[in-house]
PDB file of C-alpha atoms in Angstrom:
ATOM      1  CA  MET A   1     -15.654  -2.319  13.531  1.00 39.00           C
ATOM      2  CA  VAL A   2     -15.592  -2.739  17.297  1.00 40.00           C
ATOM      3  CA  LEU A   3     -13.839  -0.312  19.607  1.00 43.00           C
ATOM      4  CA  PRO A   4     -13.162  -0.072  23.263  1.00 40.00           C
ATOM      5  CA  HIS A   5     -15.198   2.736  24.916  1.00 39.00           C
ATOM      6  CA  LEU A   6     -14.649   5.065  27.825  1.00 36.00           C
ATOM      7  CA  ARG A   7     -15.926   4.297  31.240  1.00 39.00           C
ATOM      8  CA  SER A   8     -17.077   7.133  33.461  1.00 34.00           C
ATOM      9  CA  SER A   9     -13.437   8.127  33.894  1.00 39.00           C
ATOM     10  CA  GLY A  10     -13.139   8.541  30.169  1.00 42.00           C
ATOM     11  CA  ALA A  11     -12.479   4.948  29.093  1.00 40.00           C
ATOM     12  CA  CYS A  12     -13.863   3.521  25.856  1.00 51.00           C
ATOM     13  CA  THR A  13     -15.688   0.328  24.769  1.00 46.00           C
ATOM     14  CA  GLY A  14     -17.642   0.226  21.594  1.00 49.00           C
ATOM     15  CA  ALA A  15     -18.016  -0.521  17.961  1.00 47.00           C
ATOM     16  CA  LEU A  16     -16.601   1.478  15.140  1.00 48.00           C
ATOM     17  CA  VAL A  17     -19.066   1.978  12.287  1.00 43.00           C
ATOM     18  CA  ILE A  18     -17.034   2.551   9.142  1.00 38.00           C
ATOM     19  CA  GLY A  19     -19.570   4.012   6.806  1.00 34.00           C
ATOM     20  CA  LEU A  20     -18.176   7.466   6.143  1.00 33.00           C
ATOM     21  CA  CYS A  21     -14.674   6.682   4.921  1.00 34.00           C
ATOM     22  CA  GLY A  22     -13.037   4.064   2.790  1.00 29.00           C
ATOM     23  CA  ALA A  23     -10.150   2.126   4.186  1.00 30.00           C
ATOM     24  CA  THR A  24      -6.721   3.494   3.379  1.00 31.00           C
ATOM     25  CA  LEU A  25      -9.908   2.311   6.453  1.00 34.00           C
ATOM     26  CA  LEU A  26      -7.770   2.300   0.277  1.00 31.00           C
ATOM     27  CA  ALA A  27       0.542 -12.979 -33.629  1.00 33.00           C
ATOM     28  CA  GLY A  28       0.680 -13.074 -36.890  1.00 36.00           C
ATOM     29  CA  THR A  29       1.848 -15.953 -39.000  1.00 32.00           C
ATOM     30  CA  ALA A  30       4.921 -15.247 -41.108  1.00 34.00           C
ATOM     31  CA  ALA A  31       4.700 -16.361 -44.764  1.00 34.00           C
ATOM     32  CA  LEU A  32       7.578 -18.563 -45.910  1.00 32.00           C
ATOM     33  CA  ALA A  33       8.914 -17.752 -49.400  1.00 36.00           C
ATOM     34  CA  LEU A  34       9.918 -20.907 -51.262  1.00 34.00           C
ATOM     35  CA  PRO A  35      12.580 -20.916 -53.978  1.00 37.00           C
ATOM     36  CA  SER A  36      11.133 -21.135 -57.555  1.00 40.00           C
ATOM     37  CA  ALA A  37      11.565 -24.352 -59.497  1.00 39.00           C
ATOM     38  CA  ASN A  38      14.243 -24.497 -62.245  1.00 41.00           C
ATOM     39  CA  SER A  39      12.546 -23.088 -65.330  1.00 39.00           C
ATOM     40  CA  ALA A  40      14.457 -25.296 -67.748  1.00 40.00           C
ATOM     41  CA  GLY A  41      13.102 -28.789 -68.392  1.00 41.00           C
ATOM     42  CA  PRO A  42      15.210 -31.953 -68.340  1.00 39.00           C
ATOM     43  CA  ALA A  43      17.914 -32.254 -71.009  1.00 40.00           C
ATOM     44  CA  SER A  44      16.840 -34.043 -74.215  1.00 38.00           C
ATOM     45  CA  SER A  45      19.092 -36.228 -76.365  1.00 41.00           C
ATOM     46  CA  ALA A  46      17.330 -35.009 -79.512  1.00 39.00           C
ATOM     47  CA  PRO A  47      18.641 -31.769 -81.065  1.00 41.00           C
ATOM     48  CA  SER A  48      16.285 -28.855 -80.894  1.00 42.00           C
ATOM     49  CA  THR A  49      16.057 -26.054 -83.390  1.00 43.00           C
ATOM     50  CA  ALA A  50      13.912 -23.745 -81.273  1.00 42.00           C
ATOM     51  CA  THR A  51      15.258 -21.739 -78.361  1.00 45.00           C
ATOM     52  CA  PRO A  52      12.988 -22.266 -75.386  1.00 44.00           C
ATOM     53  CA  GLU A  53      11.488 -19.110 -73.949  1.00 48.00           C
ATOM     54  CA  ALA A  54      12.960 -18.252 -70.565  1.00 45.00           C
ATOM     55  CA  VAL A  55      10.502 -18.250 -67.692  1.00 41.00           C
ATOM     56  CA  PRO A  56      10.971 -15.183 -65.469  1.00 45.00           C
ATOM     57  CA  ALA A  57      11.615 -15.956 -61.832  1.00 43.00           C
ATOM     58  CA  PRO A  58       9.109 -14.635 -59.291  1.00 41.00           C
ATOM     59  CA  ALA A  59      10.048 -11.296 -57.846  1.00 41.00           C
ATOM     60  CA  ASP A  60      10.376 -12.725 -54.334  1.00 43.00           C
ATOM     61  CA  ALA A  61      12.202 -15.884 -55.278  1.00 39.00           C
ATOM     62  CA  ALA A  62      15.399 -16.591 -53.369  1.00 39.00           C
ATOM     63  CA  PRO A  63      18.650 -16.544 -55.422  1.00 39.00           C
ATOM     64  CA  ASP A  64      20.224 -19.828 -56.421  1.00 40.00           C
ATOM     65  CA  ALA A  65      22.615 -20.632 -53.634  1.00 39.00           C
ATOM     66  CA  THR A  66      24.985 -22.513 -55.969  1.00 39.00           C
ATOM     67  CA  THR A  67      25.390 -19.659 -58.465  1.00 38.00           C
ATOM     68  CA  PRO A  68      27.989 -17.099 -57.416  1.00 41.00           C
ATOM     69  CA  THR A  69      27.183 -13.465 -58.021  1.00 41.00           C
ATOM     70  CA  THR A  70      29.634 -11.217 -59.862  1.00 40.00           C
ATOM     71  CA  THR A  71      29.993  -7.470 -60.020  1.00 42.00           C
ATOM     72  CA  ALA A  72      30.952  -5.734 -63.234  1.00 44.00           C
ATOM     73  CA  PRO A  73      34.223  -3.747 -63.075  1.00 47.00           C
ATOM     74  CA  GLY A  74      33.606  -0.223 -61.849  1.00 52.00           C
ATOM     75  CA  ALA A  75      30.116  -1.000 -60.599  1.00 49.00           C
ATOM     76  CA  ALA A  76      29.199  -0.293 -57.017  1.00 50.00           C
ATOM     77  CA  PRO A  77      28.774  -3.377 -54.860  1.00 50.00           C
ATOM     78  CA  PRO A  78      25.211  -4.267 -53.966  1.00 49.00           C
ATOM     79  CA  ALA A  79      23.881  -2.474 -50.946  1.00 50.00           C
ATOM     80  CA  THR A  80      23.619  -4.462 -47.750  1.00 48.00           C
ATOM     81  CA  THR A  81      21.164  -3.954 -44.923  1.00 48.00           C
ATOM     82  CA  ALA A  82      22.607  -3.789 -41.431  1.00 50.00           C
ATOM     83  CA  PRO A  83      20.864  -6.002 -38.909  1.00 50.00           C
ATOM     84  CA  THR A  84      18.556  -4.091 -36.584  1.00 50.00           C
ATOM     85  CA  THR A  85      18.460  -4.487 -32.834  1.00 53.00           C
ATOM     86  CA  ALA A  86      15.223  -3.854 -30.990  1.00 54.00           C
ATOM     87  CA  THR A  87      15.480  -1.334 -28.165  1.00 60.00           C
ATOM     88  CA  PRO A  88      14.000  -2.816 -24.974  1.00 58.00           C
ATOM     89  CA  ALA A  89      11.072  -0.929 -23.509  1.00 66.00           C
ATOM     90  CA  ALA A  90      11.857   1.143 -20.446  1.00 67.00           C
ATOM     91  CA  ALA A  91      10.940  -0.566 -17.193  1.00 64.00           C
ATOM     92  CA  PRO A  92       8.002   1.044 -15.362  1.00 63.00           C
ATOM     93  CA  ALA A  93       8.901   3.254 -12.433  1.00 65.00           C
ATOM     94  CA  VAL A  94       8.848   1.372  -9.146  1.00 59.00           C
ATOM     95  CA  ARG A  95       7.522   3.165  -6.086  1.00 57.00           C
ATOM     96  CA  PRO A  96      10.145   2.939  -3.349  1.00 62.00           C
ATOM     97  CA  VAL A  97       9.158   1.040  -0.254  1.00 64.00           C
ATOM     98  CA  VAL A  98       9.540   3.153   2.874  1.00 77.00           C
ATOM     99  CA  ALA A  99      10.169   1.051   5.963  1.00 92.00           C
ATOM    100  CA  SER A 100       8.071   2.288   8.867  1.00 96.00           C
ATOM    101  CA  ARG A 101       6.655   1.196  12.201  1.00 98.00           C
ATOM    102  CA  ILE A 102       4.676   2.685  15.074  1.00 98.00           C
ATOM    103  CA  VAL A 103       6.263   2.199  18.493  1.00 98.00           C
ATOM    104  CA  LEU A 104       4.194   2.625  21.670  1.00 98.00           C
ATOM    105  CA  ARG A 105       5.958   2.518  25.053  1.00 98.00           C
ATOM    106  CA  LEU A 106       3.430   1.898  27.780  1.00 98.00           C
ATOM    107  CA  GLY A 107       5.900   2.654  30.581  1.00 97.00           C
ATOM    108  CA  LYS A 108       6.658   6.118  29.218  1.00 97.00           C
ATOM    109  CA  ARG A 109       3.170   6.498  27.760  1.00 98.00           C
ATOM    110  CA  ASP A 110       4.373   7.888  24.491  1.00 98.00           C
ATOM    111  CA  ILE A 111       4.147   6.921  20.861  1.00 98.00           C
ATOM    112  CA  ARG A 112       6.416   7.580  17.899  1.00 98.00           C
ATOM    113  CA  LEU A 113       6.683   6.744  14.218  1.00 98.00           C
ATOM    114  CA  GLU A 114       9.924   5.451  12.701  1.00 98.00           C
ATOM    115  CA  ARG A 115       9.758   5.993   8.949  1.00 97.00           C
ATOM    116  CA  GLY A 116      12.454   6.025   6.292  1.00 94.00           C
ATOM    117  CA  GLY A 117      15.228   6.576   8.819  1.00 94.00           C
ATOM    118  CA  LYS A 118      13.378   9.470  10.498  1.00 97.00           C
ATOM    119  CA  VAL A 119      11.582   9.593  13.847  1.00 98.00           C
ATOM    120  CA  TYR A 120       8.316  11.501  14.283  1.00 98.00           C
ATOM    121  CA  GLY A 121       7.369  12.179  17.873  1.00 97.00           C
ATOM    122  CA  PRO A 122       7.406  10.896  20.509  1.00 98.00           C
ATOM    123  CA  TRP A 123       3.929  12.144  21.383  1.00 98.00           C
ATOM    124  CA  PRO A 124       2.066  11.744  24.710  1.00 98.00           C
ATOM    125  CA  VAL A 125      -0.818   9.262  24.916  1.00 98.00           C
ATOM    126  CA  ALA A 126      -3.476   7.996  27.296  1.00 98.00           C
ATOM    127  CA  ILE A 127      -3.592   4.200  27.565  1.00 98.00           C
ATOM    128  CA  GLY A 128      -5.722   1.412  29.066  1.00 96.00           C
ATOM    129  CA  ASP A 129      -6.125   1.130  32.807  1.00 95.00           C
ATOM    130  CA  ALA A 130      -4.983  -1.832  34.898  1.00 94.00           C
ATOM    131  CA  ARG A 131      -8.269  -3.726  34.465  1.00 94.00           C
ATOM    132  CA  THR A 132      -8.442  -3.247  30.699  1.00 91.00           C
ATOM    133  CA  PRO A 133      -4.834  -2.720  29.643  1.00 96.00           C
ATOM    134  CA  THR A 134      -3.598  -1.830  26.193  1.00 97.00           C
ATOM    135  CA  PRO A 135      -2.234  -5.106  24.737  1.00 96.00           C
ATOM    136  CA  THR A 136       1.483  -5.626  24.204  1.00 97.00           C
ATOM    137  CA  GLY A 137       3.070  -7.275  21.187  1.00 97.00           C
ATOM    138  CA  THR A 138       3.479  -6.613  17.481  1.00 98.00           C
ATOM    139  CA  PHE A 139       0.353  -5.864  15.454  1.00 98.00           C
ATOM    140  CA  GLN A 140      -0.510  -4.106  12.184  1.00 97.00           C
ATOM    141  CA  VAL A 141      -2.639  -1.159  11.192  1.00 98.00           C
ATOM    142  CA  THR A 142      -5.785  -2.910   9.967  1.00 97.00           C
ATOM    143  CA  ASN A 143      -7.908   0.093   8.991  1.00 97.00           C
ATOM    144  CA  LYS A 144      -7.801   3.882   8.730  1.00 98.00           C
ATOM    145  CA  VAL A 145     -10.929   5.966   9.160  1.00 97.00           C
ATOM    146  CA  VAL A 146     -11.588   9.692   8.904  1.00 97.00           C
ATOM    147  CA  ASN A 147     -14.442  10.868  11.164  1.00 97.00           C
ATOM    148  CA  PRO A 148     -15.179   7.468  12.720  1.00 95.00           C
ATOM    149  CA  VAL A 149     -18.664   6.833  14.095  1.00 92.00           C
ATOM    150  CA  TYR A 150     -18.856   5.354  17.591  1.00 89.00           C
ATOM    151  CA  ALA A 151     -21.361   2.655  18.597  1.00 86.00           C
ATOM    152  CA  SER A 152     -21.500   1.048  22.030  1.00 82.00           C
ATOM    153  CA  THR A 153     -20.994  -2.723  22.076  1.00 78.00           C
ATOM    154  CA  ARG A 154     -22.996  -2.887  25.290  1.00 80.00           C
ATOM    155  CA  THR A 155     -26.123  -0.994  24.256  1.00 83.00           C
ATOM    156  CA  GLY A 156     -25.757  -0.761  20.461  1.00 82.00           C
ATOM    157  CA  LYS A 157     -26.343   2.985  20.712  1.00 87.00           C
ATOM    158  CA  VAL A 158     -24.625   5.072  18.050  1.00 89.00           C
ATOM    159  CA  THR A 159     -23.154   8.391  19.141  1.00 84.00           C
ATOM    160  CA  GLY A 160     -24.333  11.120  16.821  1.00 82.00           C
ATOM    161  CA  THR A 161     -21.378  13.447  17.341  1.00 88.00           C
ATOM    162  CA  VAL A 162     -18.766  12.858  14.667  1.00 92.00           C
ATOM    163  CA  GLY A 163     -15.488  14.712  14.097  1.00 95.00           C
ATOM    164  CA  PRO A 164     -13.066  16.396  16.492  1.00 96.00           C
ATOM    165  CA  ASN A 165     -15.634  16.480  19.313  1.00 94.00           C
ATOM    166  CA  GLY A 166     -16.737  12.879  18.871  1.00 95.00           C
ATOM    167  CA  PRO A 167     -15.572  10.162  21.313  1.00 93.00           C
ATOM    168  CA  LEU A 168     -12.921   9.003  18.824  1.00 95.00           C
ATOM    169  CA  GLY A 169     -11.915  12.366  17.410  1.00 96.00           C
ATOM    170  CA  ASP A 170     -11.586  12.648  13.644  1.00 97.00           C
ATOM    171  CA  ARG A 171      -8.912   9.984  13.000  1.00 98.00           C
ATOM    172  CA  TRP A 172      -8.845   6.270  13.764  1.00 98.00           C
ATOM    173  CA  LEU A 173      -6.098   3.657  13.259  1.00 98.00           C
ATOM    174  CA  GLY A 174      -7.303   0.163  14.206  1.00 98.00           C
ATOM    175  CA  PHE A 175      -4.652  -2.431  15.089  1.00 98.00           C
ATOM    176  CA  LYS A 176      -6.300  -5.359  16.949  1.00 96.00           C
ATOM    177  CA  THR A 177      -9.726  -6.985  17.190  1.00 93.00           C
ATOM    178  CA  ALA A 178     -10.865  -8.935  20.237  1.00 88.00           C
ATOM    179  CA  GLY A 179     -14.430 -10.247  20.164  1.00 86.00           C
ATOM    180  CA  PRO A 180     -16.836  -7.362  19.494  1.00 84.00           C
ATOM    181  CA  ASN A 181     -14.230  -4.749  20.386  1.00 86.00           C
ATOM    182  CA  GLN A 182     -11.375  -3.287  18.408  1.00 90.00           C
ATOM    183  CA  PHE A 183      -8.307  -1.606  19.807  1.00 95.00           C
ATOM    184  CA  GLY A 184      -7.222   1.529  18.038  1.00 97.00           C
ATOM    185  CA  ILE A 185      -5.209   4.734  18.114  1.00 98.00           C
ATOM    186  CA  HIS A 186      -7.506   7.736  17.848  1.00 98.00           C
ATOM    187  CA  GLY A 187      -8.076  11.408  18.570  1.00 98.00           C
ATOM    188  CA  THR A 188      -9.434  12.905  21.758  1.00 96.00           C
ATOM    189  CA  PRO A 189     -12.256  15.448  22.196  1.00 96.00           C
ATOM    190  CA  SER A 190     -11.306  18.587  24.129  1.00 95.00           C
ATOM    191  CA  ALA A 191     -13.288  17.450  27.185  1.00 95.00           C
ATOM    192  CA  TRP A 192     -10.932  14.496  27.611  1.00 96.00           C
ATOM    193  CA  ALA A 193      -7.708  16.168  26.448  1.00 97.00           C
ATOM    194  CA  TRP A 194      -6.438  16.186  30.031  1.00 98.00           C
ATOM    195  CA  THR A 195      -6.132  12.397  29.915  1.00 98.00           C
ATOM    196  CA  VAL A 196      -3.518  12.747  27.174  1.00 98.00           C
ATOM    197  CA  SER A 197      -1.629  15.697  28.651  1.00 98.00           C
ATOM    198  CA  SER A 198      -1.356  13.828  31.972  1.00 98.00           C
ATOM    199  CA  ARG A 199      -0.562  10.525  30.205  1.00 98.00           C
ATOM    200  CA  ALA A 200      -3.300   8.807  32.183  1.00 98.00           C
ATOM    201  CA  ALA A 201      -4.149   5.094  32.192  1.00 98.00           C
ATOM    202  CA  VAL A 202      -7.925   5.425  31.952  1.00 96.00           C
ATOM    203  CA  THR A 203      -9.128   3.849  28.703  1.00 94.00           C
ATOM    204  CA  ASN A 204     -10.526   0.413  27.975  1.00 88.00           C
ATOM    205  CA  GLY A 205      -7.420  -0.450  25.965  1.00 94.00           C
ATOM    206  CA  CYS A 206      -7.426   2.158  23.210  1.00 95.00           C
ATOM    207  CA  VAL A 207      -4.674   4.735  22.726  1.00 98.00           C
ATOM    208  CA  ARG A 208      -5.686   8.402  22.771  1.00 98.00           C
ATOM    209  CA  MET A 209      -3.668  11.173  21.138  1.00 98.00           C
ATOM    210  CA  PHE A 210      -4.051  14.906  20.619  1.00 98.00           C
ATOM    211  CA  HIS A 211      -5.714  15.759  17.306  1.00 98.00           C
ATOM    212  CA  GLU A 212      -2.645  17.381  15.749  1.00 98.00           C
ATOM    213  CA  HIS A 213      -0.492  14.362  16.582  1.00 98.00           C
ATOM    214  CA  VAL A 214      -2.840  11.604  15.441  1.00 98.00           C
ATOM    215  CA  ARG A 215      -3.528  13.453  12.175  1.00 98.00           C
ATOM    216  CA  LYS A 216       0.193  13.577  11.465  1.00 98.00           C
ATOM    217  CA  LEU A 217       0.541   9.886  12.268  1.00 98.00           C
ATOM    218  CA  PHE A 218      -2.510   9.031  10.163  1.00 98.00           C
ATOM    219  CA  ASP A 219      -1.084  10.756   7.089  1.00 98.00           C
ATOM    220  CA  LEU A 220       2.300   9.021   7.336  1.00 97.00           C
ATOM    221  CA  VAL A 221       1.251   5.377   7.733  1.00 97.00           C
ATOM    222  CA  ASP A 222      -0.490   2.824   5.548  1.00 97.00           C
ATOM    223  CA  VAL A 223      -2.664  -0.181   6.292  1.00 97.00           C
ATOM    224  CA  GLY A 224      -0.213  -2.950   7.146  1.00 97.00           C
ATOM    225  CA  THR A 225       2.263  -0.726   9.019  1.00 98.00           C
ATOM    226  CA  PRO A 226       3.589  -2.631  12.077  1.00 98.00           C
ATOM    227  CA  VAL A 227       2.470  -1.449  15.510  1.00 98.00           C
ATOM    228  CA  VAL A 228       4.955  -2.459  18.225  1.00 98.00           C
ATOM    229  CA  ILE A 229       3.712  -2.071  21.820  1.00 98.00           C
ATOM    230  CA  THR A 230       6.153  -2.603  24.673  1.00 98.00           C
ATOM    231  CA  ARG A 231       5.837  -2.259  28.429  1.00 95.00           C
TER     232      ARG A 231
END
């Protein structure tokens, strides 16, 4: 990914090589029983001296609907089966959606996170200088990277130092791409910490934060979180 790098004053213009961290930057067929046929044959006009043998009905044959059933006196009525009702399966647990957004105020040079009705921050930041300002508008977190690797878009050189003392610190939150460069919110090595404490406008558009602040922000946001930047 492409990132703005620092000029001699500590600005940044470059490419972000995301190779060390994943993005967070994350029936059967029912048988039908048919009634059995009447076992007796058609009536004959000729008298018969032999009693025809009764044909037993199949065990699963349905009772004759036209023949009422009777119960002998004193006998218990036939047992009935209560209809059963299927219990619906429990709905899967739904993860609650926590509304959140990052708000950066360029005039005050601070950044805060509004999440679930709570406000984290505001924290001081260093922003882009007048020639390469930090863009205003509403964006989204497009990628999250732990220990980002910095590569210059001008020379293609990759900086070997990775982690807290690297040019981008150990956390990166990208929010806008412009040509070969990408704007992001990232950490600051100790050598450039003064730019954050003094809220300087010295970068090539990126937003620098102290390590402890950007790590907190990183852990509380997801890819897709809105980033609102106002003057």
